[in-house]
Amino acid sequence: VRVVAALDATSGARAVLSVAQAISAVVSADVDAVHVEETVPAVPIADLVGCSVRTLPPPIESVLVEAGRAEDVIALVLGLKRSDGVRVLGRVARAVCTRSERPIILVPPTTPIPFALRRALVPVPPDPMATTTLAGTIRLAHGVALEVTVLRVGDPTNVPLFEDQMFHETEAWAREFLARYVQLPPEAVALEFRVGDVADEILSAASDLGADLIVLGWGRDFGPRRALIVRRVLERTMTPVQLIPVLP
Amino acid sequence: MVSIRTGQLEEHIVADVAWGAWQYWLWTGDEDFLRQAGYELLADTARYWASRVRRDGEGRAHIDDVIGPDEYHEAVNDNAFTNVMARWNLRTASTALSARPDLADDTERAKWDDVADALVDNYDSGTGLYEQFDGFFDLEPLIIRDVAPRRPIVADLLLGAERVRRAQVLKQADVLMLHFMVPSEVAAGSLVSNLQYYEPRTAHGSSLSPGVHAALFARAGRLGDAVEWLRLASRIDLDDVTGTTAGGLHLATMGGVWQAVALGFLGIRAEDRGLRIDPHLPSGWPRVEIRLSFRGSRIVVRTDQSTVSVTCDRALDLAIREGSPITRVDPPGIEVRL
């Protein structure tokens, strides 16, 4: 199996490659470093990243989506860009994310190199069906010996009425959650509870907990008023983000 | 890892257990219980408090490093509830054990009285307020009633545990539990001022809080508020408002609902000399009937907007209304116009 690393001619390409290599090592996959040559780069990509790179002909979005459809590809790794100081999801990344059925890992250019993948943060939505979809990822991460923290963020308007015995109630909720949706024993993953703005809390939890990867489920739709949390996380994250397509 | 310190520091439970035992005796008149366990329990708990206090240079007694019923503020000094309950414990033990010099001699009982008199209770006669603990009034004056999207609410989840620790936000009744449990130990007339001050600062984040406040609002004559909190307490499991009813019923809350009706709206209280009933019925309630057992007598209390009737199957020492004298009532009972 392969992890496709889509490299461009920016300095962020090295971070993309490093993340792809770390993920490949964890899941015993090969890295397939590719570059779609819309223009001839000043420095050859292979020289930039220090490894062999397959060069593919444009158009770039279609080529990457098609590359991701191969049966042996388990994930695509793309770079996040900066524009005028604000992180933006580039045209290519946006198109590939919405059209790909494979998990996409989006890598900020500031990601440290060499990248090490040890801890994954998995924010779970209140919708149990979406949680069920993420459960496979949680089990997979646990199965490859990653430290997994499941994050549940409460909305301030949805704070519980009562909490008579915080410790016992939290533990009871965690056991029930893991047994019902993840089918893992309670000691397999850590649970983190926070209250506040969901995107803010995801980012601060990733920072506080030293997460190497944020795993988000999403509906593959960047239309108006869609994927608001995903967008806000991608705009500001300093941590690579894995988007898992969640079926509606 | 969150350290749960209530198990180590919530020492008022020592006095609460003694109070529970004393209430059992007041309601049942079970002398065997007193002889076999009650007196010893009072003596040992009083000894604990006498050994637990710290004396300052002026001879005042303090209890440091505790958690009160509020539970949002940890390791505080001179929690009013703890200190006053300890005072009640010392005084009750001293009085009750005068009949048992074999368990506590005069010298020891005199020491208990001395410690009780020296214990600070944080009451300010100028404002009519008890300060919940030393320094509470210096905390951020946050009125959770005004800033929360609704109450009840788990304030430490809404605001963060650190801010709650630094603010005048309560999880549940603390000072007010004194007015609920030991009204004779607090300053006369201080319920209304403390209810007015502390209730808006209370998040009611414990399912036990609404019932206690329903009872206190009823005793204070604020019957609209009393009904509102009673309704919430009574529907916690009926409406599954916590989403946890499938995992077990809130039995202590149910007990609180009964207490709110019996001890709050009907104002029933067991005293040394007999039973007192002081009803406060909301205008929308045509009548309330409750059955009790008091010192071997089976009692039915019925009250409507104008009368109280009490039937009993054995002679009963009874008073209707606060301040009225306790008198002997023979079966089948009496009816009193309010």
Coordinates of C-alpha atoms in Angstrom, one line a residue:
Chain A
V1 CA 0.0 0.0 0.0
R2 CA 1.0 3.6 -0.6
V3 CA 0.7 7.0 0.9
V4 CA 0.8 9.6 -1.8
A5 CA 2.8 12.8 -0.9
A6 CA 1.8 15.6 -3.2
L7 CA 4.8 17.9 -3.4
D8 CA 5.0 21.4 -4.8
A9 CA 7.9 23.7 -5.4
T10 CA 7.7 25.5 -2.0
S11 CA 9.6 24.9 1.2
G12 CA 6.5 23.3 2.6
A13 CA 7.2 20.3 0.4
R14 CA 9.8 18.9 2.8
A15 CA 7.3 19.0 5.6
V16 CA 4.7 17.2 3.5
L17 CA 7.2 14.5 2.6
S18 CA 8.3 14.1 6.2
V19 CA 4.7 13.7 7.4
A20 CA 4.0 11.1 4.6
Q21 CA 7.1 9.2 5.7
A22 CA 6.1 9.1 9.3
I23 CA 2.6 7.9 8.5
S24 CA 3.9 5.3 6.1
A25 CA 6.2 4.0 8.8
V26 CA 3.4 3.7 11.3
V27 CA 1.1 1.8 8.9
S28 CA 3.8 -0.1 7.0
A29 CA 3.2 1.6 3.7
D30 CA 5.4 3.0 0.9
V31 CA 5.7 6.7 0.2
D32 CA 4.8 7.7 -3.3
A33 CA 6.2 11.2 -3.7
V34 CA 4.6 12.9 -6.7
H35 CA 4.8 16.3 -8.3
V36 CA 2.5 17.6 -10.9
E37 CA 4.5 19.8 -13.2
E38 CA 2.4 22.8 -14.3
T39 CA 5.5 24.9 -14.7
V40 CA 9.2 23.9 -14.6
P41 CA 10.4 24.6 -11.1
A42 CA 13.6 26.6 -10.6
V43 CA 15.0 23.8 -8.4
P44 CA 14.0 20.3 -9.2
I45 CA 11.6 18.9 -6.6
A46 CA 13.8 15.9 -6.0
D47 CA 16.7 18.1 -5.1
L48 CA 14.4 20.2 -2.8
V49 CA 13.2 17.2 -0.8
G50 CA 16.1 14.9 -1.2
C51 CA 14.4 11.9 -2.6
S52 CA 13.1 10.6 -5.9
V53 CA 9.8 12.1 -7.1
R54 CA 7.5 11.0 -9.8
T55 CA 6.6 13.8 -12.1
L56 CA 3.0 13.8 -13.5
P57 CA 1.5 15.9 -16.2
P58 CA -1.2 18.5 -15.4
P59 CA -4.1 19.2 -14.7
I60 CA -3.1 19.0 -11.1
E61 CA -6.4 18.5 -9.3
S62 CA -7.6 15.7 -11.6
V63 CA -4.2 14.0 -11.4
L64 CA -4.1 14.0 -7.6
V65 CA -7.8 12.9 -7.3
E66 CA -7.1 10.1 -9.7
A67 CA -3.9 9.1 -7.9
G68 CA -5.9 8.9 -4.7
R69 CA -8.4 6.5 -6.3
A70 CA -5.9 3.8 -6.8
E71 CA -6.8 0.8 -4.7
D72 CA -3.4 0.6 -3.0
V73 CA -3.5 4.3 -1.9
I74 CA -4.5 4.7 1.7
A75 CA -4.0 8.4 2.2
L76 CA -2.9 11.6 0.4
V77 CA -0.7 14.2 2.0
L78 CA -0.9 17.8 0.9
G79 CA 0.6 21.1 2.0
L80 CA -1.3 24.0 3.5
K81 CA -0.2 27.4 2.3
R82 CA 0.0 30.9 3.6
S83 CA -1.3 33.9 1.8
D84 CA -0.9 37.4 3.2
G85 CA -0.4 36.0 6.7
V86 CA -3.6 34.0 6.7
R87 CA -3.6 30.2 6.2
V88 CA -5.6 29.3 3.2
L89 CA -6.7 26.0 1.8
G90 CA -5.2 26.2 -1.7
R91 CA -7.1 25.6 -4.9
V92 CA -5.6 22.2 -5.3
A93 CA -6.0 21.0 -1.7
R94 CA -9.6 22.2 -1.7
A95 CA -10.4 20.3 -4.9
V96 CA -8.7 17.2 -3.8
C97 CA -10.3 17.2 -0.3
T98 CA -13.8 17.5 -1.7
R99 CA -13.3 14.9 -4.4
S100 CA -11.2 12.3 -2.7
E101 CA -12.7 9.4 -0.9
R102 CA -9.4 8.7 0.9
P103 CA -8.3 10.4 4.1
I104 CA -6.3 13.6 3.4
I105 CA -3.5 14.8 5.6
L106 CA -3.0 18.6 5.3
V107 CA 0.4 19.8 6.5
P108 CA 1.2 23.3 7.7
P109 CA 4.5 24.6 6.3
T110 CA 5.7 25.1 9.9
T111 CA 5.6 21.4 10.7
P112 CA 8.9 20.4 12.3
I113 CA 11.2 18.2 10.3
P114 CA 11.8 15.3 10.8
F115 CA 8.2 14.8 11.7
A116 CA 7.4 12.1 14.4
L117 CA 4.0 10.7 14.7
R118 CA 3.3 9.6 18.3
R119 CA 0.1 11.3 19.5
A120 CA -3.2 11.7 17.7
L121 CA -6.0 13.9 18.8
V122 CA -9.5 12.9 17.6
P123 CA -12.2 15.4 18.3
V124 CA -15.6 13.7 18.2
P125 CA -18.8 15.4 17.2
P126 CA -22.0 15.2 19.2
D127 CA -23.5 13.2 16.4
P128 CA -23.1 9.5 17.3
M129 CA -23.1 8.4 13.6
A130 CA -20.2 10.6 12.8
T131 CA -18.5 9.2 15.9
T132 CA -19.0 5.7 14.6
T133 CA -17.2 6.6 11.4
L134 CA -14.3 8.0 13.4
A135 CA -14.2 4.9 15.6
G136 CA -12.4 3.0 12.9
T137 CA -9.7 5.6 12.8
I138 CA -9.4 5.5 16.6
R139 CA -9.1 1.8 16.5
L140 CA -6.5 1.9 13.8
A141 CA -4.5 4.5 15.6
H142 CA -4.6 2.5 18.8
G143 CA -3.7 -0.6 16.8
V144 CA -0.5 0.9 15.5
A145 CA 0.5 2.0 19.0
L146 CA -0.3 5.7 18.7
E147 CA -1.3 7.5 21.8
V148 CA -4.9 8.5 21.1
T149 CA -6.8 11.2 22.9
V150 CA -10.5 11.6 22.1
L151 CA -11.6 15.1 22.6
R152 CA -15.2 16.1 23.3
V153 CA -16.0 19.8 23.3
G154 CA -19.2 21.0 24.8
D155 CA -20.9 24.1 23.6
P156 CA -21.4 26.7 26.3
T157 CA -25.1 26.7 25.7
N158 CA -25.1 22.9 26.1
V159 CA -23.3 22.6 29.4
P160 CA -24.9 19.9 31.6
L161 CA -27.4 21.0 34.3
F162 CA -25.8 18.9 37.0
E163 CA -22.6 17.2 37.8
D164 CA -22.9 15.6 41.3
Q165 CA -19.7 13.6 41.2
M166 CA -17.5 14.9 38.5
F167 CA -15.0 12.2 38.6
H168 CA -17.4 9.3 38.7
E169 CA -19.7 10.8 36.1
T170 CA -16.9 11.6 33.7
E171 CA -15.6 8.1 34.0
A172 CA -19.0 6.5 33.5
W173 CA -19.6 8.6 30.4
A174 CA -16.1 7.7 29.1
R175 CA -16.7 4.0 29.6
E176 CA -20.1 4.2 28.0
F177 CA -18.8 6.2 25.0
L178 CA -15.9 3.9 24.3
A179 CA -17.9 0.7 24.7
R180 CA -20.8 2.0 22.6
Y181 CA -19.1 3.8 19.7
V182 CA -15.4 2.8 19.6
Q183 CA -15.6 -0.8 20.9
L184 CA -12.4 -0.3 22.8
P185 CA -11.7 -0.8 26.5
P186 CA -11.5 2.5 28.5
E187 CA -7.7 2.2 29.1
A188 CA -7.0 2.1 25.3
V189 CA -7.5 5.9 24.7
A190 CA -7.4 9.0 26.8
L191 CA -10.5 11.2 26.9
E192 CA -10.3 15.0 27.1
F193 CA -13.4 17.1 27.9
R194 CA -13.5 20.8 27.2
V195 CA -16.1 23.5 26.9
G196 CA -16.0 26.5 24.6
D197 CA -15.7 27.3 21.0
V198 CA -15.1 24.0 19.2
A199 CA -12.3 25.1 16.8
D200 CA -10.5 27.1 19.5
E201 CA -10.6 24.1 21.9
I202 CA -9.4 21.7 19.3
L203 CA -6.4 23.9 18.5
S204 CA -5.6 24.6 22.2
A205 CA -6.0 20.9 23.1
A206 CA -3.6 19.9 20.3
S207 CA -1.1 22.4 21.6
D208 CA -1.6 21.6 25.3
L209 CA -1.4 17.8 24.7
G210 CA 1.4 17.9 22.2
A211 CA -0.6 16.2 19.5
D212 CA 1.2 15.4 16.3
L213 CA -1.9 14.9 14.3
I214 CA -5.5 16.2 14.5
V215 CA -8.1 13.8 13.1
L216 CA -11.3 15.4 11.9
G217 CA -14.3 13.8 10.3
W218 CA -16.0 16.0 7.7
G219 CA -18.7 15.8 5.0
R220 CA -16.4 16.7 2.0
D221 CA -18.3 19.9 1.4
F222 CA -16.7 23.4 1.5
G223 CA -20.0 25.1 0.4
P224 CA -21.5 28.1 2.2
R225 CA -21.9 27.5 6.0
R226 CA -20.4 24.0 5.6
A227 CA -17.3 22.6 7.4
L228 CA -17.0 25.7 9.5
I229 CA -15.0 24.0 12.2
V230 CA -12.7 22.3 9.7
R231 CA -12.0 25.6 7.9
R232 CA -11.2 27.4 11.1
V233 CA -8.9 24.7 12.3
L234 CA -7.1 24.6 9.0
E235 CA -6.7 28.4 9.0
R236 CA -4.8 28.4 12.2
T237 CA -3.4 24.9 12.9
M238 CA 0.3 24.4 13.6
T239 CA -0.4 20.6 13.6
P240 CA -1.0 18.4 10.6
V241 CA -4.7 17.7 10.1
Q242 CA -6.2 14.4 8.8
L243 CA -9.6 14.8 7.2
I244 CA -11.7 11.6 7.3
P245 CA -14.6 11.6 4.9
V246 CA -17.8 11.0 6.9
L247 CA -20.8 9.8 4.9
P248 CA -24.0 11.9 5.5
Chain B
M1 CA -5.3 13.9 36.2
V2 CA -7.8 15.8 38.3
S3 CA -7.4 15.5 42.0
I4 CA -10.7 15.0 43.8
R5 CA -10.1 16.5 47.2
T6 CA -13.6 16.3 48.6
G7 CA -12.9 13.0 50.2
Q8 CA -10.0 14.5 52.2
L9 CA -11.2 18.0 53.0
E10 CA -15.0 17.9 53.3
E11 CA -14.8 17.5 57.0
H12 CA -18.3 18.9 57.7
I13 CA -19.5 15.4 57.1
V14 CA -18.3 14.5 60.6
A15 CA -20.9 16.9 62.0
D16 CA -23.4 16.0 59.4
V17 CA -23.3 12.4 60.5
A18 CA -23.8 13.5 64.1
W19 CA -26.7 15.7 63.0
G20 CA -28.3 12.8 61.1
A21 CA -28.1 10.6 64.2
W22 CA -29.6 13.4 66.3
Q23 CA -32.4 13.9 63.8
Y24 CA -33.1 10.2 63.9
W25 CA -33.4 10.4 67.7
L26 CA -35.6 13.5 67.6
W27 CA -38.0 11.9 65.1
T28 CA -38.1 8.4 66.6
G29 CA -37.3 8.9 70.3
D30 CA -35.3 5.7 70.0
E31 CA -33.5 5.7 73.4
D32 CA -31.9 2.3 72.6
F33 CA -30.1 3.9 69.7
L34 CA -28.8 6.7 71.9
R35 CA -27.6 4.3 74.5
Q36 CA -26.0 1.8 72.1
A37 CA -24.4 4.2 69.6
G38 CA -25.8 7.7 69.6
Y39 CA -24.1 9.1 72.7
E40 CA -20.7 7.6 71.7
L41 CA -21.1 9.0 68.2
L42 CA -21.8 12.5 69.7
A43 CA -18.9 12.3 72.1
D44 CA -16.4 11.1 69.5
T45 CA -17.4 13.7 66.9
A46 CA -17.3 16.5 69.5
R47 CA -13.8 15.3 70.5
Y48 CA -12.7 15.5 66.9
W49 CA -13.8 19.1 66.6
A50 CA -12.3 20.0 69.9
S51 CA -9.0 18.6 68.6
R52 CA -9.3 20.1 65.1
V53 CA -9.6 23.8 65.8
R54 CA -6.7 26.3 65.8
R55 CA -6.7 29.0 68.4
D56 CA -5.5 32.5 67.4
G57 CA -3.8 35.0 69.7
E58 CA -7.1 36.3 70.8
G59 CA -8.5 32.9 71.7
R60 CA -10.8 32.6 68.8
A61 CA -11.1 29.1 67.3
H62 CA -10.7 28.5 63.6
I63 CA -11.0 25.4 61.3
D64 CA -8.5 25.6 58.4
D65 CA -8.1 23.8 55.1
V66 CA -11.6 22.4 54.5
I67 CA -14.1 22.1 51.6
G68 CA -17.7 23.2 52.3
P69 CA -20.8 21.9 50.7
D70 CA -20.3 24.3 47.8
E71 CA -17.4 22.2 46.6
Y72 CA -16.2 24.7 44.0
H73 CA -13.8 26.2 46.5
E74 CA -11.2 23.9 48.0
A75 CA -8.9 24.2 51.0
V76 CA -10.6 27.2 52.5
N77 CA -10.4 28.5 56.1
D78 CA -13.3 29.0 58.4
N79 CA -16.0 27.7 56.1
A80 CA -19.1 29.0 57.9
F81 CA -21.1 25.8 57.4
T82 CA -18.3 23.6 58.8
N83 CA -17.7 25.9 61.8
V84 CA -21.3 26.3 62.7
M85 CA -22.0 22.6 62.3
A86 CA -19.0 21.9 64.4
R87 CA -20.4 24.3 67.0
W88 CA -23.7 22.6 66.9
N89 CA -22.0 19.3 67.3
L90 CA -20.0 20.4 70.3
R91 CA -23.0 22.0 72.0
T92 CA -25.4 19.2 71.4
A93 CA -22.8 16.6 72.6
S94 CA -22.2 18.7 75.7
T95 CA -25.9 18.9 76.5
A96 CA -26.8 15.3 75.6
L97 CA -23.9 13.8 77.5
S98 CA -24.6 15.5 80.8
A99 CA -26.6 12.3 81.5
R100 CA -23.6 10.2 80.6
P101 CA -20.5 11.3 82.7
D102 CA -19.0 7.9 82.0
L103 CA -18.6 9.0 78.4
A104 CA -17.7 12.6 78.9
D105 CA -17.0 14.2 82.3
D106 CA -17.8 17.8 83.3
T107 CA -14.3 19.0 82.4
E108 CA -14.4 17.6 78.9
R109 CA -17.9 19.0 78.3
A110 CA -16.8 22.4 79.6
K111 CA -14.0 22.3 77.1
W112 CA -16.4 21.5 74.3
D113 CA -18.6 24.5 75.3
D114 CA -15.5 26.7 75.4
V115 CA -14.5 25.6 71.9
A116 CA -18.0 26.1 70.6
D117 CA -18.2 29.6 72.0
A118 CA -14.8 30.5 70.5
L119 CA -15.5 29.2 67.0
V120 CA -15.8 32.0 64.5
D121 CA -18.9 31.8 62.3
N122 CA -18.2 34.8 59.9
Y123 CA -21.6 36.5 60.7
D124 CA -21.8 40.2 60.2
S125 CA -24.7 41.6 62.2
G126 CA -24.5 44.8 60.1
T127 CA -25.2 43.1 56.8
G128 CA -27.0 40.1 58.2
L129 CA -24.7 38.0 56.1
Y130 CA -22.5 35.0 56.8
E131 CA -19.3 35.0 54.8
Q132 CA -19.1 31.6 53.3
F133 CA -15.4 31.3 54.2
D134 CA -12.5 33.6 55.0
G135 CA -12.0 35.7 51.9
F136 CA -15.1 34.8 50.0
F137 CA -16.3 38.4 49.8
D138 CA -13.0 39.4 48.2
L139 CA -13.5 37.0 45.3
E140 CA -14.7 38.2 41.9
P141 CA -18.3 39.3 42.5
L142 CA -19.8 37.2 39.7
I143 CA -23.6 36.7 39.7
I144 CA -23.9 33.4 37.9
R145 CA -27.7 33.9 37.6
D146 CA -26.9 36.9 35.3
V147 CA -24.1 35.5 33.2
A148 CA -25.1 31.9 32.6
P149 CA -27.3 31.0 29.6
R150 CA -29.5 29.2 32.1
R151 CA -29.5 27.6 35.5
P152 CA -28.9 24.9 36.8
I153 CA -25.6 24.7 35.1
V154 CA -22.2 23.1 35.8
A155 CA -20.4 26.4 36.4
D156 CA -16.9 24.9 36.4
L157 CA -17.5 23.5 32.9
L158 CA -19.0 26.8 31.7
L159 CA -16.4 29.2 33.2
G160 CA -13.4 26.9 33.9
A161 CA -12.5 25.5 37.3
E162 CA -9.8 28.2 37.9
R163 CA -12.2 31.2 37.4
V164 CA -14.9 29.5 39.4
R165 CA -12.4 29.1 42.3
R166 CA -11.6 32.8 42.1
A167 CA -15.2 33.9 41.9
Q168 CA -18.3 34.1 44.2
V169 CA -19.9 31.2 42.4
L170 CA -21.4 28.3 44.4
K171 CA -22.2 24.8 43.2
Q172 CA -25.0 24.4 45.8
A173 CA -26.2 25.8 49.1
D174 CA -23.4 26.3 51.6
V175 CA -24.2 29.0 54.2
L176 CA -27.9 28.4 53.4
M177 CA -27.6 24.7 54.4
L178 CA -27.2 26.1 58.0
H179 CA -30.6 27.7 57.7
F180 CA -32.0 24.4 56.3
M181 CA -30.4 22.1 58.9
V182 CA -29.7 24.0 62.1
P183 CA -31.9 27.1 62.1
S184 CA -31.5 27.5 65.8
E185 CA -27.7 27.9 65.4
V186 CA -27.9 30.8 63.0
A187 CA -28.8 34.4 63.7
A188 CA -32.5 35.0 64.0
G189 CA -34.0 36.5 60.8
S190 CA -30.8 35.9 58.7
L191 CA -32.4 33.5 56.2
V192 CA -33.9 36.2 54.0
S193 CA -30.7 38.3 53.7
N194 CA -28.5 35.2 53.0
L195 CA -31.0 33.7 50.6
Q196 CA -31.1 37.0 48.7
Y197 CA -27.3 37.2 48.6
Y198 CA -26.3 33.6 47.9
E199 CA -29.0 32.1 45.7
P200 CA -28.2 34.3 42.6
R201 CA -24.5 33.3 43.1
T202 CA -25.5 29.6 43.0
A203 CA -25.2 27.6 39.8
H204 CA -27.2 24.7 41.3
G205 CA -24.7 22.3 39.6
S206 CA -25.7 19.6 42.0
S207 CA -29.0 17.8 41.5
L208 CA -29.4 18.2 45.3
S209 CA -29.4 22.0 45.1
P210 CA -32.9 22.7 43.7
G211 CA -34.8 20.8 46.4
V212 CA -33.0 22.5 49.2
H213 CA -33.6 25.9 47.7
A214 CA -37.2 25.1 47.2
A215 CA -37.5 24.4 50.9
L216 CA -35.7 27.6 51.8
F217 CA -37.6 29.8 49.5
A218 CA -40.8 28.3 51.0
R219 CA -39.7 29.0 54.5
A220 CA -38.8 32.6 53.5
G221 CA -42.2 33.1 52.0
R222 CA -40.9 33.4 48.4
L223 CA -43.4 30.8 47.2
G224 CA -43.1 31.5 43.4
D225 CA -39.4 30.8 43.5
A226 CA -40.0 27.8 45.8
V227 CA -42.5 26.2 43.3
E228 CA -40.1 26.8 40.4
W229 CA -37.2 25.0 42.1
L230 CA -39.5 22.3 43.4
R231 CA -40.8 21.7 39.9
L232 CA -37.3 21.3 38.5
A233 CA -36.2 18.9 41.3
S234 CA -39.3 16.8 40.9
R235 CA -38.8 16.4 37.1
I236 CA -35.1 15.5 37.0
D237 CA -35.8 11.9 36.2
L238 CA -39.4 12.2 34.9
D239 CA -38.0 14.4 32.1
D240 CA -34.5 12.8 32.1
V241 CA -33.0 16.3 32.1
T242 CA -29.5 15.0 32.8
G243 CA -29.6 12.3 30.1
T244 CA -28.5 9.8 32.7
T245 CA -31.7 8.5 34.1
A246 CA -31.2 5.2 32.3
G247 CA -28.1 4.7 34.4
G248 CA -30.0 5.1 37.7
L249 CA -32.5 7.4 39.4
H250 CA -31.5 10.4 41.4
L251 CA -32.8 9.0 44.7
A252 CA -31.2 11.7 46.9
T253 CA -32.9 14.3 44.7
M254 CA -36.2 12.5 45.3
G255 CA -35.5 12.6 49.0
G256 CA -34.9 16.4 48.5
V257 CA -38.3 16.7 46.9
W258 CA -40.0 15.1 49.9
Q259 CA -38.0 17.3 52.2
A260 CA -38.9 20.4 50.2
V261 CA -42.6 19.7 50.6
A262 CA -42.5 18.4 54.2
L263 CA -39.8 20.6 55.7
G264 CA -40.2 23.6 53.4
F265 CA -43.7 24.2 52.3
L266 CA -45.3 22.5 55.3
G267 CA -42.5 23.8 57.6
I268 CA -42.4 20.6 59.7
R269 CA -39.5 20.4 62.1
A270 CA -38.7 18.0 64.9
E271 CA -37.6 19.9 68.0
D272 CA -36.4 18.6 71.4
R273 CA -39.9 19.1 72.9
G274 CA -42.1 18.1 70.0
L275 CA -43.1 18.6 66.5
R276 CA -43.5 22.1 64.9
I277 CA -45.6 22.8 61.7
D278 CA -45.5 26.1 60.0
P279 CA -47.1 25.8 56.5
H280 CA -46.5 28.1 53.6
L281 CA -48.8 27.0 50.8
P282 CA -48.5 28.6 47.3
S283 CA -51.8 30.2 46.2
G284 CA -52.2 27.7 43.4
W285 CA -52.1 24.7 45.8
P286 CA -55.6 23.9 47.2
R287 CA -54.3 21.5 49.8
V288 CA -51.4 19.2 50.8
E289 CA -51.5 16.0 52.8
I290 CA -48.5 14.2 54.2
R291 CA -48.1 11.2 56.4
L292 CA -45.4 11.0 59.0
S293 CA -44.3 8.9 61.9
F294 CA -43.1 10.9 65.0
R295 CA -42.0 9.3 68.2
G296 CA -44.3 6.4 67.7
S297 CA -47.3 8.3 66.6
R298 CA -48.7 7.9 63.1
I299 CA -49.6 11.4 61.9
V300 CA -51.5 12.8 59.0
V301 CA -50.9 16.5 58.3
R302 CA -53.5 18.2 56.0
T303 CA -53.3 21.8 55.2
D304 CA -55.1 24.1 52.8
Q305 CA -55.1 27.9 52.4
S306 CA -56.9 28.5 55.7
T307 CA -56.5 25.5 58.0
V308 CA -54.1 22.9 59.3
S309 CA -55.4 19.6 60.7
V310 CA -53.2 17.0 62.4
T311 CA -54.5 13.6 63.2
C312 CA -52.5 11.3 65.4
D313 CA -53.0 7.8 66.9
R314 CA -51.0 8.6 70.1
A315 CA -50.5 11.7 72.2
L316 CA -48.3 14.3 70.4
D317 CA -46.4 17.3 71.5
L318 CA -47.2 19.9 68.8
A319 CA -47.0 23.5 67.8
I320 CA -48.5 25.2 64.8
R321 CA -46.7 28.2 63.5
E322 CA -43.2 29.5 64.3
G323 CA -42.9 30.9 67.9
S324 CA -46.1 29.3 69.3
P325 CA -45.7 27.1 72.3
I326 CA -45.6 23.3 72.1
T327 CA -48.7 21.7 73.7
R328 CA -49.9 18.2 74.2
V329 CA -52.4 17.0 71.6
D330 CA -54.4 13.8 72.2
P331 CA -55.8 11.5 69.5
P332 CA -57.6 12.0 67.1
G333 CA -55.8 15.3 66.8
I334 CA -56.6 19.0 66.1
E335 CA -57.6 21.5 63.5
V336 CA -56.2 25.0 63.6
R337 CA -57.2 28.0 61.5
L338 CA -54.3 29.8 60.0

